[in-house]
Amino acid sequence: MPRMRLDKLLAHLNCGSRKEVQAMIRAGRVQVDGAVERDPAAKVDADTAQVALDGQTQSYQAQRYFMLNKPAGVITASRDARHDTVLELFPEKVRRGLFAVGRLDKDTEGLLLVTDDGALSHALMSPTKHVDKVYEAEVDGTLAPDAAARFAAGLTLGDGTVCRPARLEAAPDLGAAWVRVTLREGKYHQVKRMVAAVGGTVVRLRRIKLGGLLLDPALAPGEYRPLTAEELAALTGRTE
């Protein structure tokens, strides 16, 4: 692992905010390889250095990956002055350094990956990667007979937005009003706008799949859990 700033390492280890750990370091509360280190910018190797706070050794934590079943009514953001955010569903100590991969609308439910792995986030969200995202939508109204074909061909919305080819399927296992939509991009309100373009109105929307990661049906809205090694491999092609 590349060498990193001591204050950044301690913040990543959930010892406090960046400002808080800088104060701890300057106060002489941190030791590196047995010696007091008072410089927050000191570079350390997280794999080999013995870092202690108040005499207690701090172990480096590998990158974290959580599956969250996002409930309706919270926004996908790290913080917001007016609305509850998805990160507030995590205890404060756990959520430090985490962020949501991509974005679900406030009223959209379902699968959200929460991690501190920026490289993975970029790989999943980059338009050039063409990662499948599968949604289940409850629709009011009657869709046009050729709706599935128009999705497959790539819709152009009323404002001129061009959508890549997508898959629209009935979901009789969920009920007559439900459909499944598979996208390989993530434009603003895309599922809702595409369904509206073929005659329907989305009244409920949830994401159930992101790449190789499926939403765990045992997770109630608002609940989360770490990814298993198998899920991480399915999502990234690698294991921890």
PDB file of C-alpha atoms in Angstrom:
ATOM      1  CA  MET A   1       0.000   0.000   0.000  1.00  0.00           C
ATOM      2  CA  PRO A   2       1.338   3.523  -0.757  1.00  0.00           C
ATOM      3  CA  ARG A   3       2.458   5.592   2.193  1.00  0.00           C
ATOM      4  CA  MET A   4      -0.241   7.922   3.485  1.00  0.00           C
ATOM      5  CA  ARG A   5      -0.588  10.852   5.861  1.00  0.00           C
ATOM      6  CA  LEU A   6      -0.883   9.887   9.506  1.00  0.00           C
ATOM      7  CA  ASP A   7      -3.999  12.015  10.050  1.00  0.00           C
ATOM      8  CA  LYS A   8      -5.684  10.474   7.010  1.00  0.00           C
ATOM      9  CA  LEU A   9      -4.889   6.968   8.211  1.00  0.00           C
ATOM     10  CA  LEU A  10      -6.291   7.597  11.695  1.00  0.00           C
ATOM     11  CA  ALA A  11      -9.434   9.174  10.260  1.00  0.00           C
ATOM     12  CA  HIS A  12      -9.854   6.141   7.995  1.00  0.00           C
ATOM     13  CA  LEU A  13      -9.511   3.935  11.080  1.00  0.00           C
ATOM     14  CA  ASN A  14     -12.511   5.761  12.611  1.00  0.00           C
ATOM     15  CA  CYS A  15     -10.426   7.369  15.362  1.00  0.00           C
ATOM     16  CA  GLY A  16     -12.155  10.699  14.721  1.00  0.00           C
ATOM     17  CA  SER A  17     -12.641  13.316  12.068  1.00  0.00           C
ATOM     18  CA  ARG A  18      -9.587  14.614  10.217  1.00  0.00           C
ATOM     19  CA  LYS A  19      -9.585  17.740  12.411  1.00  0.00           C
ATOM     20  CA  GLU A  20      -9.994  15.700  15.594  1.00  0.00           C
ATOM     21  CA  VAL A  21      -7.137  13.315  14.842  1.00  0.00           C
ATOM     22  CA  GLN A  22      -4.862  16.219  13.898  1.00  0.00           C
ATOM     23  CA  ALA A  23      -5.434  17.624  17.387  1.00  0.00           C
ATOM     24  CA  MET A  24      -4.718  14.212  18.920  1.00  0.00           C
ATOM     25  CA  ILE A  25      -1.459  13.937  17.003  1.00  0.00           C
ATOM     26  CA  ARG A  26      -0.278  17.428  17.957  1.00  0.00           C
ATOM     27  CA  ALA A  27      -1.123  16.664  21.588  1.00  0.00           C
ATOM     28  CA  GLY A  28       1.335  13.771  21.565  1.00  0.00           C
ATOM     29  CA  ARG A  29      -1.289  11.040  21.874  1.00  0.00           C
ATOM     30  CA  VAL A  30      -0.127   9.112  18.803  1.00  0.00           C
ATOM     31  CA  GLN A  31       2.887   6.831  18.519  1.00  0.00           C
ATOM     32  CA  VAL A  32       4.361   5.411  15.319  1.00  0.00           C
ATOM     33  CA  ASP A  33       6.630   2.389  15.796  1.00  0.00           C
ATOM     34  CA  GLY A  34       6.916   3.229  19.489  1.00  0.00           C
ATOM     35  CA  ALA A  35       7.867   6.899  19.084  1.00  0.00           C
ATOM     36  CA  VAL A  36       5.566   9.878  19.591  1.00  0.00           C
ATOM     37  CA  GLU A  37       4.695  11.551  16.287  1.00  0.00           C
ATOM     38  CA  ARG A  38       3.341  15.113  16.436  1.00  0.00           C
ATOM     39  CA  ASP A  39       3.182  15.864  12.720  1.00  0.00           C
ATOM     40  CA  PRO A  40      -0.246  15.101  11.188  1.00  0.00           C
ATOM     41  CA  ALA A  41       1.351  15.127   7.717  1.00  0.00           C
ATOM     42  CA  ALA A  42       3.928  12.472   8.568  1.00  0.00           C
ATOM     43  CA  LYS A  43       3.836   9.668   6.003  1.00  0.00           C
ATOM     44  CA  VAL A  44       3.374   6.105   7.243  1.00  0.00           C
ATOM     45  CA  ASP A  45       2.976   2.715   5.621  1.00  0.00           C
ATOM     46  CA  ALA A  46      -0.381   1.405   6.788  1.00  0.00           C
ATOM     47  CA  ASP A  47       0.695  -2.195   6.109  1.00  0.00           C
ATOM     48  CA  THR A  48       3.865  -2.193   8.217  1.00  0.00           C
ATOM     49  CA  ALA A  49       3.821   0.739  10.678  1.00  0.00           C
ATOM     50  CA  GLN A  50       2.679   0.143  14.260  1.00  0.00           C
ATOM     51  CA  VAL A  51       0.364   3.068  14.973  1.00  0.00           C
ATOM     52  CA  ALA A  52      -1.081   3.558  18.452  1.00  0.00           C
ATOM     53  CA  LEU A  53      -3.495   6.094  19.915  1.00  0.00           C
ATOM     54  CA  ASP A  54      -3.253   6.578  23.681  1.00  0.00           C
ATOM     55  CA  GLY A  55      -1.222   3.372  23.798  1.00  0.00           C
ATOM     56  CA  GLN A  56      -3.797   1.290  21.906  1.00  0.00           C
ATOM     57  CA  THR A  57      -2.638  -0.164  18.594  1.00  0.00           C
ATOM     58  CA  GLN A  58      -4.825   0.741  15.637  1.00  0.00           C
ATOM     59  CA  SER A  59      -5.238  -1.878  12.929  1.00  0.00           C
ATOM     60  CA  TYR A  60      -5.645  -0.830   9.331  1.00  0.00           C
ATOM     61  CA  GLN A  61      -9.098  -1.647   7.980  1.00  0.00           C
ATOM     62  CA  ALA A  62      -9.461  -2.843   4.411  1.00  0.00           C
ATOM     63  CA  GLN A  63     -11.891  -1.071   2.143  1.00  0.00           C
ATOM     64  CA  ARG A  64     -15.500  -1.593   3.147  1.00  0.00           C
ATOM     65  CA  TYR A  65     -18.480  -2.636   1.057  1.00  0.00           C
ATOM     66  CA  PHE A  66     -22.083  -2.571   2.251  1.00  0.00           C
ATOM     67  CA  MET A  67     -25.365  -3.506   0.609  1.00  0.00           C
ATOM     68  CA  LEU A  68     -28.133  -1.124   1.675  1.00  0.00           C
ATOM     69  CA  ASN A  69     -31.833  -1.527   0.989  1.00  0.00           C
ATOM     70  CA  LYS A  70     -32.600   2.167   0.592  1.00  0.00           C
ATOM     71  CA  PRO A  71     -36.032   3.187   1.873  1.00  0.00           C
ATOM     72  CA  ALA A  72     -38.145   5.851   0.228  1.00  0.00           C
ATOM     73  CA  GLY A  73     -37.890   9.295   1.795  1.00  0.00           C
ATOM     74  CA  VAL A  74     -34.122   9.583   2.244  1.00  0.00           C
ATOM     75  CA  ILE A  75     -31.746  11.168  -0.235  1.00  0.00           C
ATOM     76  CA  THR A  76     -28.548   9.747  -1.669  1.00  0.00           C
ATOM     77  CA  ALA A  77     -26.022  12.183  -0.257  1.00  0.00           C
ATOM     78  CA  SER A  78     -23.283  12.291   2.361  1.00  0.00           C
ATOM     79  CA  ARG A  79     -24.960  15.124   4.237  1.00  0.00           C
ATOM     80  CA  ASP A  80     -27.872  17.498   3.800  1.00  0.00           C
ATOM     81  CA  ALA A  81     -29.191  20.299   6.010  1.00  0.00           C
ATOM     82  CA  ARG A  82     -32.856  19.620   5.241  1.00  0.00           C
ATOM     83  CA  HIS A  83     -33.264  15.926   4.465  1.00  0.00           C
ATOM     84  CA  ASP A  84     -32.270  12.596   5.985  1.00  0.00           C
ATOM     85  CA  THR A  85     -29.524  10.902   3.978  1.00  0.00           C
ATOM     86  CA  VAL A  86     -28.661   7.279   3.307  1.00  0.00           C
ATOM     87  CA  LEU A  87     -25.450   7.592   5.330  1.00  0.00           C
ATOM     88  CA  GLU A  88     -27.487   8.514   8.400  1.00  0.00           C
ATOM     89  CA  LEU A  89     -28.801   4.949   8.321  1.00  0.00           C
ATOM     90  CA  PHE A  90     -25.292   3.907   9.437  1.00  0.00           C
ATOM     91  CA  PRO A  91     -23.911   4.589  12.944  1.00  0.00           C
ATOM     92  CA  GLU A  92     -21.677   7.648  12.955  1.00  0.00           C
ATOM     93  CA  LYS A  93     -18.508   5.676  13.628  1.00  0.00           C
ATOM     94  CA  VAL A  94     -19.202   3.288  10.743  1.00  0.00           C
ATOM     95  CA  ARG A  95     -20.180   5.868   8.141  1.00  0.00           C
ATOM     96  CA  ARG A  96     -16.987   7.914   8.296  1.00  0.00           C
ATOM     97  CA  GLY A  97     -15.339   7.735   4.892  1.00  0.00           C
ATOM     98  CA  LEU A  98     -18.262   5.970   3.223  1.00  0.00           C
ATOM     99  CA  PHE A  99     -20.257   7.178   0.234  1.00  0.00           C
ATOM    100  CA  ALA A 100     -23.011   5.779  -1.950  1.00  0.00           C
ATOM    101  CA  VAL A 101     -22.143   4.489  -5.409  1.00  0.00           C
ATOM    102  CA  GLY A 102     -24.407   6.290  -7.838  1.00  0.00           C
ATOM    103  CA  ARG A 103     -27.688   7.858  -6.853  1.00  0.00           C
ATOM    104  CA  LEU A 104     -31.272   6.809  -6.284  1.00  0.00           C
ATOM    105  CA  ASP A 105     -34.066   9.405  -6.216  1.00  0.00           C
ATOM    106  CA  LYS A 106     -35.580  10.318  -2.857  1.00  0.00           C
ATOM    107  CA  ASP A 107     -38.683   8.214  -3.490  1.00  0.00           C
ATOM    108  CA  THR A 108     -36.816   5.301  -5.113  1.00  0.00           C
ATOM    109  CA  GLU A 109     -36.122   2.217  -3.003  1.00  0.00           C
ATOM    110  CA  GLY A 110     -33.799  -0.714  -3.231  1.00  0.00           C
ATOM    111  CA  LEU A 111     -30.216  -1.703  -3.814  1.00  0.00           C
ATOM    112  CA  LEU A 112     -27.533   0.850  -3.033  1.00  0.00           C
ATOM    113  CA  LEU A 113     -23.857   0.013  -2.712  1.00  0.00           C
ATOM    114  CA  VAL A 114     -22.110   1.992   0.033  1.00  0.00           C
ATOM    115  CA  THR A 115     -18.319   1.847   0.180  1.00  0.00           C
ATOM    116  CA  ASP A 116     -15.091   3.783   0.561  1.00  0.00           C
ATOM    117  CA  ASP A 117     -13.657   2.354  -2.679  1.00  0.00           C
ATOM    118  CA  GLY A 118     -13.516   5.233  -5.136  1.00  0.00           C
ATOM    119  CA  ALA A 119     -12.011   3.154  -7.929  1.00  0.00           C
ATOM    120  CA  LEU A 120     -14.893   0.684  -7.791  1.00  0.00           C
ATOM    121  CA  SER A 121     -17.422   3.514  -7.793  1.00  0.00           C
ATOM    122  CA  HIS A 122     -15.871   4.950 -10.939  1.00  0.00           C
ATOM    123  CA  ALA A 123     -15.807   1.545 -12.629  1.00  0.00           C
ATOM    124  CA  LEU A 124     -19.484   0.912 -11.909  1.00  0.00           C
ATOM    125  CA  MET A 125     -20.757   4.381 -12.749  1.00  0.00           C
ATOM    126  CA  SER A 126     -18.663   5.217 -15.813  1.00  0.00           C
ATOM    127  CA  PRO A 127     -20.898   5.398 -18.915  1.00  0.00           C
ATOM    128  CA  THR A 128     -18.250   3.488 -20.854  1.00  0.00           C
ATOM    129  CA  LYS A 129     -18.528   0.420 -18.589  1.00  0.00           C
ATOM    130  CA  HIS A 130     -22.149  -0.421 -19.515  1.00  0.00           C
ATOM    131  CA  VAL A 131     -23.013  -1.929 -16.127  1.00  0.00           C
ATOM    132  CA  ASP A 132     -26.564  -3.292 -15.994  1.00  0.00           C
ATOM    133  CA  LYS A 133     -28.947  -1.783 -13.475  1.00  0.00           C
ATOM    134  CA  VAL A 134     -32.267  -3.581 -12.989  1.00  0.00           C
ATOM    135  CA  TYR A 135     -35.352  -1.859 -11.582  1.00  0.00           C
ATOM    136  CA  GLU A 136     -38.855  -2.991 -10.685  1.00  0.00           C
ATOM    137  CA  ALA A 137     -41.527  -0.368 -11.333  1.00  0.00           C
ATOM    138  CA  GLU A 138     -45.208  -0.238 -10.479  1.00  0.00           C
ATOM    139  CA  VAL A 139     -46.889   1.590 -13.321  1.00  0.00           C
ATOM    140  CA  ASP A 140     -50.200   3.407 -13.542  1.00  0.00           C
ATOM    141  CA  GLY A 141     -51.745   3.553 -17.012  1.00  0.00           C
ATOM    142  CA  THR A 142     -51.527   1.434 -20.123  1.00  0.00           C
ATOM    143  CA  LEU A 143     -48.201   1.234 -21.919  1.00  0.00           C
ATOM    144  CA  ALA A 144     -48.058   1.484 -25.695  1.00  0.00           C
ATOM    145  CA  PRO A 145     -48.169  -1.902 -27.473  1.00  0.00           C
ATOM    146  CA  ASP A 146     -44.705  -1.287 -28.901  1.00  0.00           C
ATOM    147  CA  ALA A 147     -43.228  -0.040 -25.594  1.00  0.00           C
ATOM    148  CA  ALA A 148     -40.719  -2.916 -25.256  1.00  0.00           C
ATOM    149  CA  ALA A 149     -39.546  -2.466 -28.840  1.00  0.00           C
ATOM    150  CA  ARG A 150     -39.098   1.265 -28.353  1.00  0.00           C
ATOM    151  CA  PHE A 151     -37.035   0.667 -25.206  1.00  0.00           C
ATOM    152  CA  ALA A 152     -34.900  -1.856 -27.101  1.00  0.00           C
ATOM    153  CA  ALA A 153     -34.321   0.583 -29.945  1.00  0.00           C
ATOM    154  CA  GLY A 154     -33.325   3.449 -27.643  1.00  0.00           C
ATOM    155  CA  LEU A 155     -35.829   6.140 -26.748  1.00  0.00           C
ATOM    156  CA  THR A 156     -35.510   9.838 -27.441  1.00  0.00           C
ATOM    157  CA  LEU A 157     -37.371  11.750 -24.743  1.00  0.00           C
ATOM    158  CA  GLY A 158     -39.474  14.850 -25.293  1.00  0.00           C
ATOM    159  CA  ASP A 159     -36.661  17.198 -24.309  1.00  0.00           C
ATOM    160  CA  GLY A 160     -34.301  15.572 -26.801  1.00  0.00           C
ATOM    161  CA  THR A 161     -32.500  13.340 -24.313  1.00  0.00           C
ATOM    162  CA  VAL A 162     -31.302  10.213 -26.117  1.00  0.00           C
ATOM    163  CA  CYS A 163     -31.437   7.012 -24.064  1.00  0.00           C
ATOM    164  CA  ARG A 164     -29.385   3.934 -24.856  1.00  0.00           C
ATOM    165  CA  PRO A 165     -31.213   0.713 -25.699  1.00  0.00           C
ATOM    166  CA  ALA A 166     -32.823  -0.784 -22.599  1.00  0.00           C
ATOM    167  CA  ARG A 167     -34.962  -3.782 -21.695  1.00  0.00           C
ATOM    168  CA  LEU A 168     -38.621  -3.510 -20.651  1.00  0.00           C
ATOM    169  CA  GLU A 169     -40.361  -6.667 -19.448  1.00  0.00           C
ATOM    170  CA  ALA A 170     -43.620  -7.511 -17.728  1.00  0.00           C
ATOM    171  CA  ALA A 171     -43.273  -8.751 -14.142  1.00  0.00           C
ATOM    172  CA  PRO A 172     -46.330 -10.942 -13.600  1.00  0.00           C
ATOM    173  CA  ASP A 173     -44.750 -12.457 -10.476  1.00  0.00           C
ATOM    174  CA  LEU A 174     -45.104  -9.016  -8.848  1.00  0.00           C
ATOM    175  CA  GLY A 175     -48.532  -8.117 -10.220  1.00  0.00           C
ATOM    176  CA  ALA A 176     -50.180  -6.904 -13.403  1.00  0.00           C
ATOM    177  CA  ALA A 177     -49.058  -3.315 -12.863  1.00  0.00           C
ATOM    178  CA  TRP A 178     -45.367  -4.121 -12.457  1.00  0.00           C
ATOM    179  CA  VAL A 179     -42.551  -4.123 -15.027  1.00  0.00           C
ATOM    180  CA  ARG A 180     -38.803  -4.701 -14.930  1.00  0.00           C
ATOM    181  CA  VAL A 181     -36.464  -2.256 -16.611  1.00  0.00           C
ATOM    182  CA  THR A 182     -32.780  -2.908 -17.312  1.00  0.00           C
ATOM    183  CA  LEU A 183     -30.576   0.108 -18.073  1.00  0.00           C
ATOM    184  CA  ARG A 184     -26.893   0.540 -18.824  1.00  0.00           C
ATOM    185  CA  GLU A 185     -26.771   4.224 -17.928  1.00  0.00           C
ATOM    186  CA  GLY A 186     -28.220   6.462 -15.235  1.00  0.00           C
ATOM    187  CA  LYS A 187     -29.707   9.689 -16.542  1.00  0.00           C
ATOM    188  CA  TYR A 188     -31.857  11.943 -14.353  1.00  0.00           C
ATOM    189  CA  HIS A 189     -35.169  10.222 -13.450  1.00  0.00           C
ATOM    190  CA  GLN A 190     -34.490   7.924 -16.385  1.00  0.00           C
ATOM    191  CA  VAL A 191     -36.856   5.040 -15.618  1.00  0.00           C
ATOM    192  CA  LYS A 192     -39.720   7.397 -14.818  1.00  0.00           C
ATOM    193  CA  ARG A 193     -39.153   9.474 -17.937  1.00  0.00           C
ATOM    194  CA  MET A 194     -38.821   6.472 -20.243  1.00  0.00           C
ATOM    195  CA  VAL A 195     -42.002   4.884 -18.871  1.00  0.00           C
ATOM    196  CA  ALA A 196     -43.814   8.208 -19.274  1.00  0.00           C
ATOM    197  CA  ALA A 197     -42.663   8.343 -22.905  1.00  0.00           C
ATOM    198  CA  VAL A 198     -44.538   5.106 -23.630  1.00  0.00           C
ATOM    199  CA  GLY A 199     -47.745   6.073 -21.822  1.00  0.00           C
ATOM    200  CA  GLY A 200     -47.329   5.143 -18.157  1.00  0.00           C
ATOM    201  CA  THR A 201     -46.631   6.779 -14.804  1.00  0.00           C
ATOM    202  CA  VAL A 202     -44.259   5.165 -12.306  1.00  0.00           C
ATOM    203  CA  VAL A 203     -45.870   5.152  -8.866  1.00  0.00           C
ATOM    204  CA  ARG A 204     -43.257   3.000  -7.115  1.00  0.00           C
ATOM    205  CA  LEU A 205     -39.695   2.207  -8.101  1.00  0.00           C
ATOM    206  CA  ARG A 206     -37.004   0.023  -6.615  1.00  0.00           C
ATOM    207  CA  ARG A 207     -33.614  -1.153  -7.843  1.00  0.00           C
ATOM    208  CA  ILE A 208     -32.893  -4.849  -7.391  1.00  0.00           C
ATOM    209  CA  LYS A 209     -29.590  -5.379  -9.205  1.00  0.00           C
ATOM    210  CA  LEU A 210     -26.355  -3.509  -9.898  1.00  0.00           C
ATOM    211  CA  GLY A 211     -23.958  -5.390 -12.154  1.00  0.00           C
ATOM    212  CA  GLY A 212     -23.520  -8.800 -10.554  1.00  0.00           C
ATOM    213  CA  LEU A 213     -24.918  -7.700  -7.191  1.00  0.00           C
ATOM    214  CA  LEU A 214     -28.496  -8.680  -6.289  1.00  0.00           C
ATOM    215  CA  LEU A 215     -30.514  -7.091  -3.503  1.00  0.00           C
ATOM    216  CA  ASP A 216     -30.816  -9.469  -0.574  1.00  0.00           C
ATOM    217  CA  PRO A 217     -34.569 -10.072  -0.081  1.00  0.00           C
ATOM    218  CA  ALA A 218     -33.928 -10.566   3.644  1.00  0.00           C
ATOM    219  CA  LEU A 219     -32.925  -6.900   4.018  1.00  0.00           C
ATOM    220  CA  ALA A 220     -35.841  -4.726   5.085  1.00  0.00           C
ATOM    221  CA  PRO A 221     -35.915  -1.107   3.867  1.00  0.00           C
ATOM    222  CA  GLY A 222     -33.305   0.833   5.831  1.00  0.00           C
ATOM    223  CA  GLU A 223     -31.235  -2.244   6.683  1.00  0.00           C
ATOM    224  CA  TYR A 224     -27.713  -2.945   5.455  1.00  0.00           C
ATOM    225  CA  ARG A 225     -25.017  -5.592   5.738  1.00  0.00           C
ATOM    226  CA  PRO A 226     -21.441  -6.112   4.493  1.00  0.00           C
ATOM    227  CA  LEU A 227     -21.009  -7.782   1.137  1.00  0.00           C
ATOM    228  CA  THR A 228     -19.950 -11.404   1.195  1.00  0.00           C
ATOM    229  CA  ALA A 229     -16.725 -12.391  -0.532  1.00  0.00           C
ATOM    230  CA  GLU A 230     -18.797 -14.036  -3.261  1.00  0.00           C
ATOM    231  CA  GLU A 231     -20.853 -10.866  -3.827  1.00  0.00           C
ATOM    232  CA  LEU A 232     -17.739  -8.726  -3.998  1.00  0.00           C
ATOM    233  CA  ALA A 233     -16.219 -11.102  -6.543  1.00  0.00           C
ATOM    234  CA  ALA A 234     -19.413 -11.015  -8.615  1.00  0.00           C
ATOM    235  CA  LEU A 235     -19.377  -7.228  -8.534  1.00  0.00           C
ATOM    236  CA  THR A 236     -15.696  -6.604  -9.149  1.00  0.00           C
ATOM    237  CA  GLY A 237     -14.182  -9.787 -10.486  1.00  0.00           C
ATOM    238  CA  ARG A 238     -11.870  -9.927  -7.491  1.00  0.00           C
ATOM    239  CA  THR A 239     -11.927 -11.100  -3.868  1.00  0.00           C
ATOM    240  CA  GLU A 240     -10.650  -9.458  -0.734  1.00  0.00           C
TER     241      GLU A 240
END
